[in-house]
Amino acid sequence: MRVLLRPAQYLALAAYILFLGFPLLWLISASVKSSGELNSLTVSLLPQQWHWDNYSDALDRQGLVHSAGNSLVVALVSTALVIVIALPASYVLARLKGKIRAAGVGWILVSQVFPVVLVILPLFLILRTIGLADSLAGLTLVHTTYTLPFALWMLQGYVSAIPVDLEEAGAMDGAGRWTVLRRIVFPLLMPGIVATAMFSFVSSWNEFFFALVLLQSTENYTLPITLNMFIGGEGKVSLGPLAAGAVLAAIPSIVFFTILRRRLTSGLMAGAVKG
Amino acid sequence: MTLATDTRAPAPAPAPRKRRKGTMARSRRREAIALVMPSLIPILVLSVAPLVMGLALAFTDARLVRNPDYDFTGIDNFTKLAGNSFFWDSLRIGLIWTVGVTVLQLAASMGLALLLNSGLKLQGLTRVLALIPWAMPPVVVAIMWQMIYSANGGPLNAFLGSVGLPDDTNWLGDFSTALPAVIVVGVWVGMPQTTVTLLAGLQQIPQDLHEAAAVDGAGAWRRFTAVTWPSLRPIVTSITSLNFIWNFNSFSLVYVLTEGGPGGKTMVPVLFIYLEAFKNRNIGYAAAMGLVLVIIVVLLLAVYLRSQFRDDRAERGR
């Protein structure tokens, strides 16, 4: 029995690895196959001939590069806004006791789950009224607002991890509040800020629904919207460049998440396990 | 206003120390409000206000036109909705999608978490692999799976053909296979978070408990039901509730994979509402659907959580 268990476990693990990993391998493989091979009926994971042109083809479609630029701007600006806005509030949330904190944390959790579809209609109308409906500025504000709750949640967790004693010791030594923040809190908080920033960037970079509803002009499209347009692109776009574009679009997120792996899971855990 | 001034007026003979403490608390509160404001304002304007407006729109005949001009129509939208069989179809499909993905996610993630917790090699690789689906843009995930499912030269059909099974299924285009195919993608995307959460829960269970049970002669299954499952239950409850809501509300994946097709077989409610609002331009009607959706989710969740708590109480009473 015991002897049989290990091989069975490895077999199961192999099945998981196949299920989780194969689609990725296939996408990468499609991105380096020639259109002839992609349209042929012989199916193999390794390309007969490595065909790197798909990547330059994908980049040559100016729509893709332009919208990647849009995505980059929206993600960077909203990340910066999220951090600047959330940092002071998360400090208050973490250090505050009592009802206000409970209300704040309660709202953060609720906002994680409420149906965006109910919000999107009026949100569209509000942004149209203030003239930001079909604009990157409007999308940036929306991404900022909707990443905020989770960023607040992450950051207040990192602040809570800093012992209050440290701050009190600093205050005892005669340092003012600002000095305590600058000399003691911020340096200890830096890893948390970096993790939160990466998370915000990835959320915005990947975001599809808001962009789909709020953006109408092609020149404002973000990368996910442009990729989606390519799918229905009247057969103009062949599979190879589409796969290459998809690989390129996935790279930043995957890199950040791999770096973040430990931090992010422990941050999420705080919410999931205690909740 | 006058009342507030009155209370702030100094009491006849306040002890100096006490008064200083009072002003300090007040200034600290003002400071706290100032620090929270920058977060509060965008949330109020772009998140709370639209939510309230969304609730209000459900009772109007608002349409998506240049000059927004609409009337209060009471519960007209809801009576109209009661007779809209397409909406009820989409609710049924949405429930199959949500329950299917949530349950399979839990089962698959439980298996993987138990494997990862049992000290096998390849843990690092598996963990990274398990996290990648989560990081990828939903659009990329959808494109990738369209390739996997493709009826012309897709690897899934090629594999099935090579082991002698029918290899000409149009997975995303066939009435009977589209929804299951989409559910599998949902499981693929949602597994990481569930696995990672369960794994964290597993690692909190003291090893002694397992060893004690093993000494008492409990087999693997008995150890799972007697030790692992009871300790994991609170986590399973919370992750299941969250997954349920997320899956119910998820839009991008199904939208890009099938756009609700073929023949509306994958038309989940969120997608239905989106099309009603932005293709048919009936904002008020769509908002009413959204409201019905929220009520249904809240009710289902309340029922689930109640049953969980009742079980917990029964278990404690035992």
PDB file of N, CA and C in Angstrom, chain A residues 55-112:
ATOM      1  N   TYR A  55       6.614  37.288 -33.947  1.00  0.00           N
ATOM      2  CA  TYR A  55       6.773  38.345 -32.954  1.00  0.00           C
ATOM      3  C   TYR A  55       6.945  39.703 -33.616  1.00  0.00           C
ATOM      4  N   SER A  56       7.766  39.737 -34.650  1.00  0.00           N
ATOM      5  CA  SER A  56       7.921  41.041 -35.320  1.00  0.00           C
ATOM      6  C   SER A  56       6.636  41.419 -36.053  1.00  0.00           C
ATOM      7  N   ASP A  57       5.928  40.390 -36.581  1.00  0.00           N
ATOM      8  CA  ASP A  57       4.634  40.667 -37.210  1.00  0.00           C
ATOM      9  C   ASP A  57       3.669  41.285 -36.210  1.00  0.00           C
ATOM     10  N   ALA A  58       3.628  40.675 -35.015  1.00  0.00           N
ATOM     11  CA  ALA A  58       2.719  41.175 -33.980  1.00  0.00           C
ATOM     12  C   ALA A  58       3.070  42.620 -33.636  1.00  0.00           C
ATOM     13  N   LEU A  59       4.394  42.881 -33.532  1.00  0.00           N
ATOM     14  CA  LEU A  59       4.803  44.236 -33.176  1.00  0.00           C
ATOM     15  C   LEU A  59       4.581  45.212 -34.326  1.00  0.00           C
ATOM     16  N   ASP A  60       4.633  44.675 -35.556  1.00  0.00           N
ATOM     17  CA  ASP A  60       4.432  45.547 -36.715  1.00  0.00           C
ATOM     18  C   ASP A  60       3.013  46.066 -36.818  1.00  0.00           C
ATOM     19  N   ARG A  61       2.097  45.249 -36.340  1.00  0.00           N
ATOM     20  CA  ARG A  61       0.728  45.746 -36.311  1.00  0.00           C
ATOM     21  C   ARG A  61       0.701  46.887 -35.332  1.00  0.00           C
ATOM     22  N   GLN A  62       0.677  48.087 -35.861  1.00  0.00           N
ATOM     23  CA  GLN A  62       0.879  49.230 -34.968  1.00  0.00           C
ATOM     24  C   GLN A  62      -0.191  49.292 -33.895  1.00  0.00           C
ATOM     25  N   GLY A  63      -1.360  48.749 -34.178  1.00  0.00           N
ATOM     26  CA  GLY A  63      -2.414  48.742 -33.165  1.00  0.00           C
ATOM     27  C   GLY A  63      -1.936  48.133 -31.865  1.00  0.00           C
ATOM     28  N   LEU A  64      -1.146  47.059 -32.009  1.00  0.00           N
ATOM     29  CA  LEU A  64      -0.708  46.329 -30.828  1.00  0.00           C
ATOM     30  C   LEU A  64       0.285  47.148 -30.004  1.00  0.00           C
ATOM     31  N   VAL A  65       1.257  47.727 -30.685  1.00  0.00           N
ATOM     32  CA  VAL A  65       2.260  48.512 -29.973  1.00  0.00           C
ATOM     33  C   VAL A  65       1.624  49.747 -29.347  1.00  0.00           C
ATOM     34  N   HIS A  66       0.770  50.383 -30.123  1.00  0.00           N
ATOM     35  CA  HIS A  66       0.112  51.586 -29.626  1.00  0.00           C
ATOM     36  C   HIS A  66      -0.733  51.274 -28.387  1.00  0.00           C
ATOM     37  N   SER A  67      -1.497  50.172 -28.451  1.00  0.00           N
ATOM     38  CA  SER A  67      -2.359  49.872 -27.311  1.00  0.00           C
ATOM     39  C   SER A  67      -1.549  49.345 -26.130  1.00  0.00           C
ATOM     40  N   ALA A  68      -0.415  48.699 -26.405  1.00  0.00           N
ATOM     41  CA  ALA A  68       0.465  48.320 -25.296  1.00  0.00           C
ATOM     42  C   ALA A  68       0.958  49.580 -24.592  1.00  0.00           C
ATOM     43  N   GLY A  69       1.245  50.615 -25.382  1.00  0.00           N
ATOM     44  CA  GLY A  69       1.637  51.902 -24.796  1.00  0.00           C
ATOM     45  C   GLY A  69       0.518  52.469 -23.927  1.00  0.00           C
ATOM     46  N   ASN A  70      -0.714  52.423 -24.453  1.00  0.00           N
ATOM     47  CA  ASN A  70      -1.859  52.885 -23.651  1.00  0.00           C
ATOM     48  C   ASN A  70      -1.960  52.112 -22.347  1.00  0.00           C
ATOM     49  N   SER A  71      -1.856  50.782 -22.447  1.00  0.00           N
ATOM     50  CA  SER A  71      -1.947  49.946 -21.250  1.00  0.00           C
ATOM     51  C   SER A  71      -0.869  50.341 -20.243  1.00  0.00           C
ATOM     52  N   LEU A  72       0.337  50.559 -20.776  1.00  0.00           N
ATOM     53  CA  LEU A  72       1.460  50.893 -19.899  1.00  0.00           C
ATOM     54  C   LEU A  72       1.203  52.201 -19.157  1.00  0.00           C
ATOM     55  N   VAL A  73       0.740  53.216 -19.898  1.00  0.00           N
ATOM     56  CA  VAL A  73       0.476  54.511 -19.278  1.00  0.00           C
ATOM     57  C   VAL A  73      -0.611  54.385 -18.213  1.00  0.00           C
ATOM     58  N   VAL A  74      -1.724  53.733 -18.586  1.00  0.00           N
ATOM     59  CA  VAL A  74      -2.837  53.594 -17.639  1.00  0.00           C
ATOM     60  C   VAL A  74      -2.376  52.829 -16.402  1.00  0.00           C
ATOM     61  N   ALA A  75      -1.624  51.731 -16.617  1.00  0.00           N
ATOM     62  CA  ALA A  75      -1.211  50.906 -15.478  1.00  0.00           C
ATOM     63  C   ALA A  75      -0.230  51.659 -14.580  1.00  0.00           C
ATOM     64  N   LEU A  76       0.732  52.377 -15.193  1.00  0.00           N
ATOM     65  CA  LEU A  76       1.720  53.094 -14.381  1.00  0.00           C
ATOM     66  C   LEU A  76       1.081  54.233 -13.593  1.00  0.00           C
ATOM     67  N   VAL A  77       0.240  55.027 -14.276  1.00  0.00           N
ATOM     68  CA  VAL A  77      -0.358  56.174 -13.591  1.00  0.00           C
ATOM     69  C   VAL A  77      -1.312  55.700 -12.497  1.00  0.00           C
ATOM     70  N   SER A  78      -2.121  54.681 -12.809  1.00  0.00           N
ATOM     71  CA  SER A  78      -3.071  54.258 -11.767  1.00  0.00           C
ATOM     72  C   SER A  78      -2.328  53.610 -10.601  1.00  0.00           C
ATOM     73  N   THR A  79      -1.230  52.915 -10.886  1.00  0.00           N
ATOM     74  CA  THR A  79      -0.445  52.346  -9.784  1.00  0.00           C
ATOM     75  C   THR A  79       0.113  53.453  -8.887  1.00  0.00           C
ATOM     76  N   ALA A  80       0.682  54.473  -9.517  1.00  0.00           N
ATOM     77  CA  ALA A  80       1.227  55.581  -8.727  1.00  0.00           C
ATOM     78  C   ALA A  80       0.123  56.224  -7.887  1.00  0.00           C
ATOM     79  N   LEU A  81      -1.032  56.453  -8.507  1.00  0.00           N
ATOM     80  CA  LEU A  81      -2.144  57.060  -7.776  1.00  0.00           C
ATOM     81  C   LEU A  81      -2.594  56.170  -6.619  1.00  0.00           C
ATOM     82  N   VAL A  82      -2.705  54.881  -6.907  1.00  0.00           N
ATOM     83  CA  VAL A  82      -3.163  53.955  -5.863  1.00  0.00           C
ATOM     84  C   VAL A  82      -2.243  54.036  -4.648  1.00  0.00           C
ATOM     85  N   ILE A  83      -0.944  53.983  -4.894  1.00  0.00           N
ATOM     86  CA  ILE A  83      -0.004  53.973  -3.759  1.00  0.00           C
ATOM     87  C   ILE A  83      -0.087  55.286  -2.995  1.00  0.00           C
ATOM     88  N   VAL A  84      -0.040  56.409  -3.715  1.00  0.00           N
ATOM     89  CA  VAL A  84      -0.052  57.713  -3.047  1.00  0.00           C
ATOM     90  C   VAL A  84      -1.330  57.894  -2.228  1.00  0.00           C
ATOM     91  N   ILE A  85      -2.448  57.454  -2.785  1.00  0.00           N
ATOM     92  CA  ILE A  85      -3.731  57.633  -2.109  1.00  0.00           C
ATOM     93  C   ILE A  85      -3.907  56.634  -0.960  1.00  0.00           C
ATOM     94  N   ALA A  86      -3.474  55.402  -1.202  1.00  0.00           N
ATOM     95  CA  ALA A  86      -3.779  54.334  -0.239  1.00  0.00           C
ATOM     96  C   ALA A  86      -2.846  54.354   0.962  1.00  0.00           C
ATOM     97  N   LEU A  87      -1.629  54.842   0.766  1.00  0.00           N
ATOM     98  CA  LEU A  87      -0.632  54.760   1.841  1.00  0.00           C
ATOM     99  C   LEU A  87      -1.108  55.436   3.130  1.00  0.00           C
ATOM    100  N   PRO A  88      -1.500  56.721   3.093  1.00  0.00           N
ATOM    101  CA  PRO A  88      -1.964  57.339   4.342  1.00  0.00           C
ATOM    102  C   PRO A  88      -3.198  56.657   4.909  1.00  0.00           C
ATOM    103  N   ALA A  89      -4.140  56.305   4.039  1.00  0.00           N
ATOM    104  CA  ALA A  89      -5.375  55.699   4.528  1.00  0.00           C
ATOM    105  C   ALA A  89      -5.111  54.333   5.157  1.00  0.00           C
ATOM    106  N   SER A  90      -4.197  53.570   4.566  1.00  0.00           N
ATOM    107  CA  SER A  90      -3.934  52.242   5.108  1.00  0.00           C
ATOM    108  C   SER A  90      -3.267  52.352   6.480  1.00  0.00           C
ATOM    109  N   TYR A  91      -2.458  53.405   6.643  1.00  0.00           N
ATOM    110  CA  TYR A  91      -1.823  53.627   7.948  1.00  0.00           C
ATOM    111  C   TYR A  91      -2.893  53.865   9.006  1.00  0.00           C
ATOM    112  N   VAL A  92      -3.859  54.714   8.669  1.00  0.00           N
ATOM    113  CA  VAL A  92      -4.955  54.995   9.598  1.00  0.00           C
ATOM    114  C   VAL A  92      -5.754  53.718   9.884  1.00  0.00           C
ATOM    115  N   LEU A  93      -6.065  52.986   8.821  1.00  0.00           N
ATOM    116  CA  LEU A  93      -6.851  51.755   8.980  1.00  0.00           C
ATOM    117  C   LEU A  93      -6.156  50.764   9.902  1.00  0.00           C
ATOM    118  N   ALA A  94      -4.848  50.645   9.738  1.00  0.00           N
ATOM    119  CA  ALA A  94      -4.118  49.648  10.513  1.00  0.00           C
ATOM    120  C   ALA A  94      -3.996  50.058  11.974  1.00  0.00           C
ATOM    121  N   ARG A  95      -3.831  51.348  12.213  1.00  0.00           N
ATOM    122  CA  ARG A  95      -3.565  51.799  13.579  1.00  0.00           C
ATOM    123  C   ARG A  95      -4.832  52.144  14.348  1.00  0.00           C
ATOM    124  N   LEU A  96      -5.917  52.348  13.610  1.00  0.00           N
ATOM    125  CA  LEU A  96      -7.163  52.719  14.257  1.00  0.00           C
ATOM    126  C   LEU A  96      -7.786  51.493  14.927  1.00  0.00           C
ATOM    127  N   LYS A  97      -8.490  51.742  16.024  1.00  0.00           N
ATOM    128  CA  LYS A  97      -9.230  50.636  16.637  1.00  0.00           C
ATOM    129  C   LYS A  97     -10.714  50.984  16.558  1.00  0.00           C
ATOM    130  N   GLY A  98     -11.545  49.986  16.719  1.00  0.00           N
ATOM    131  CA  GLY A  98     -12.961  50.255  16.911  1.00  0.00           C
ATOM    132  C   GLY A  98     -13.801  50.284  15.651  1.00  0.00           C
ATOM    133  N   LYS A  99     -14.893  51.019  15.729  1.00  0.00           N
ATOM    134  CA  LYS A  99     -15.938  50.921  14.711  1.00  0.00           C
ATOM    135  C   LYS A  99     -15.504  51.408  13.346  1.00  0.00           C
ATOM    136  N   ILE A 100     -14.733  52.519  13.310  1.00  0.00           N
ATOM    137  CA  ILE A 100     -14.356  53.073  12.009  1.00  0.00           C
ATOM    138  C   ILE A 100     -13.511  52.062  11.245  1.00  0.00           C
ATOM    139  N   ARG A 101     -12.596  51.436  11.974  1.00  0.00           N
ATOM    140  CA  ARG A 101     -11.760  50.435  11.331  1.00  0.00           C
ATOM    141  C   ARG A 101     -12.619  49.280  10.820  1.00  0.00           C
ATOM    142  N   ALA A 102     -13.544  48.825  11.670  1.00  0.00           N
ATOM    143  CA  ALA A 102     -14.413  47.710  11.266  1.00  0.00           C
ATOM    144  C   ALA A 102     -15.198  48.082  10.015  1.00  0.00           C
ATOM    145  N   ALA A 103     -15.705  49.317   9.980  1.00  0.00           N
ATOM    146  CA  ALA A 103     -16.476  49.758   8.818  1.00  0.00           C
ATOM    147  C   ALA A 103     -15.583  49.789   7.583  1.00  0.00           C
ATOM    148  N   GLY A 104     -14.376  50.315   7.745  1.00  0.00           N
ATOM    149  CA  GLY A 104     -13.446  50.410   6.619  1.00  0.00           C
ATOM    150  C   GLY A 104     -13.107  49.030   6.071  1.00  0.00           C
ATOM    151  N   VAL A 105     -12.740  48.127   6.959  1.00  0.00           N
ATOM    152  CA  VAL A 105     -12.373  46.782   6.528  1.00  0.00           C
ATOM    153  C   VAL A 105     -13.585  46.072   5.923  1.00  0.00           C
ATOM    154  N   GLY A 106     -14.750  46.285   6.528  1.00  0.00           N
ATOM    155  CA  GLY A 106     -15.982  45.695   6.001  1.00  0.00           C
ATOM    156  C   GLY A 106     -16.233  46.144   4.572  1.00  0.00           C
ATOM    157  N   TRP A 107     -16.093  47.440   4.336  1.00  0.00           N
ATOM    158  CA  TRP A 107     -16.326  47.960   2.988  1.00  0.00           C
ATOM    159  C   TRP A 107     -15.326  47.378   1.995  1.00  0.00           C
ATOM    160  N   ILE A 108     -14.065  47.286   2.441  1.00  0.00           N
ATOM    161  CA  ILE A 108     -13.038  46.741   1.552  1.00  0.00           C
ATOM    162  C   ILE A 108     -13.431  45.336   1.109  1.00  0.00           C
ATOM    163  N   LEU A 109     -13.898  44.518   2.061  1.00  0.00           N
ATOM    164  CA  LEU A 109     -14.262  43.144   1.712  1.00  0.00           C
ATOM    165  C   LEU A 109     -15.491  43.109   0.802  1.00  0.00           C
ATOM    166  N   VAL A 110     -16.499  43.933   1.131  1.00  0.00           N
ATOM    167  CA  VAL A 110     -17.705  43.965   0.306  1.00  0.00           C
ATOM    168  C   VAL A 110     -17.364  44.392  -1.123  1.00  0.00           C
ATOM    169  N   SER A 111     -16.503  45.398  -1.236  1.00  0.00           N
ATOM    170  CA  SER A 111     -16.201  45.927  -2.568  1.00  0.00           C
ATOM    171  C   SER A 111     -15.469  44.899  -3.421  1.00  0.00           C
ATOM    172  N   GLN A 112     -14.863  43.895  -2.766  1.00  0.00           N
ATOM    173  CA  GLN A 112     -14.196  42.847  -3.531  1.00  0.00           C
ATOM    174  C   GLN A 112     -15.209  41.972  -4.258  1.00  0.00           C
TER     175      GLN A 112
END
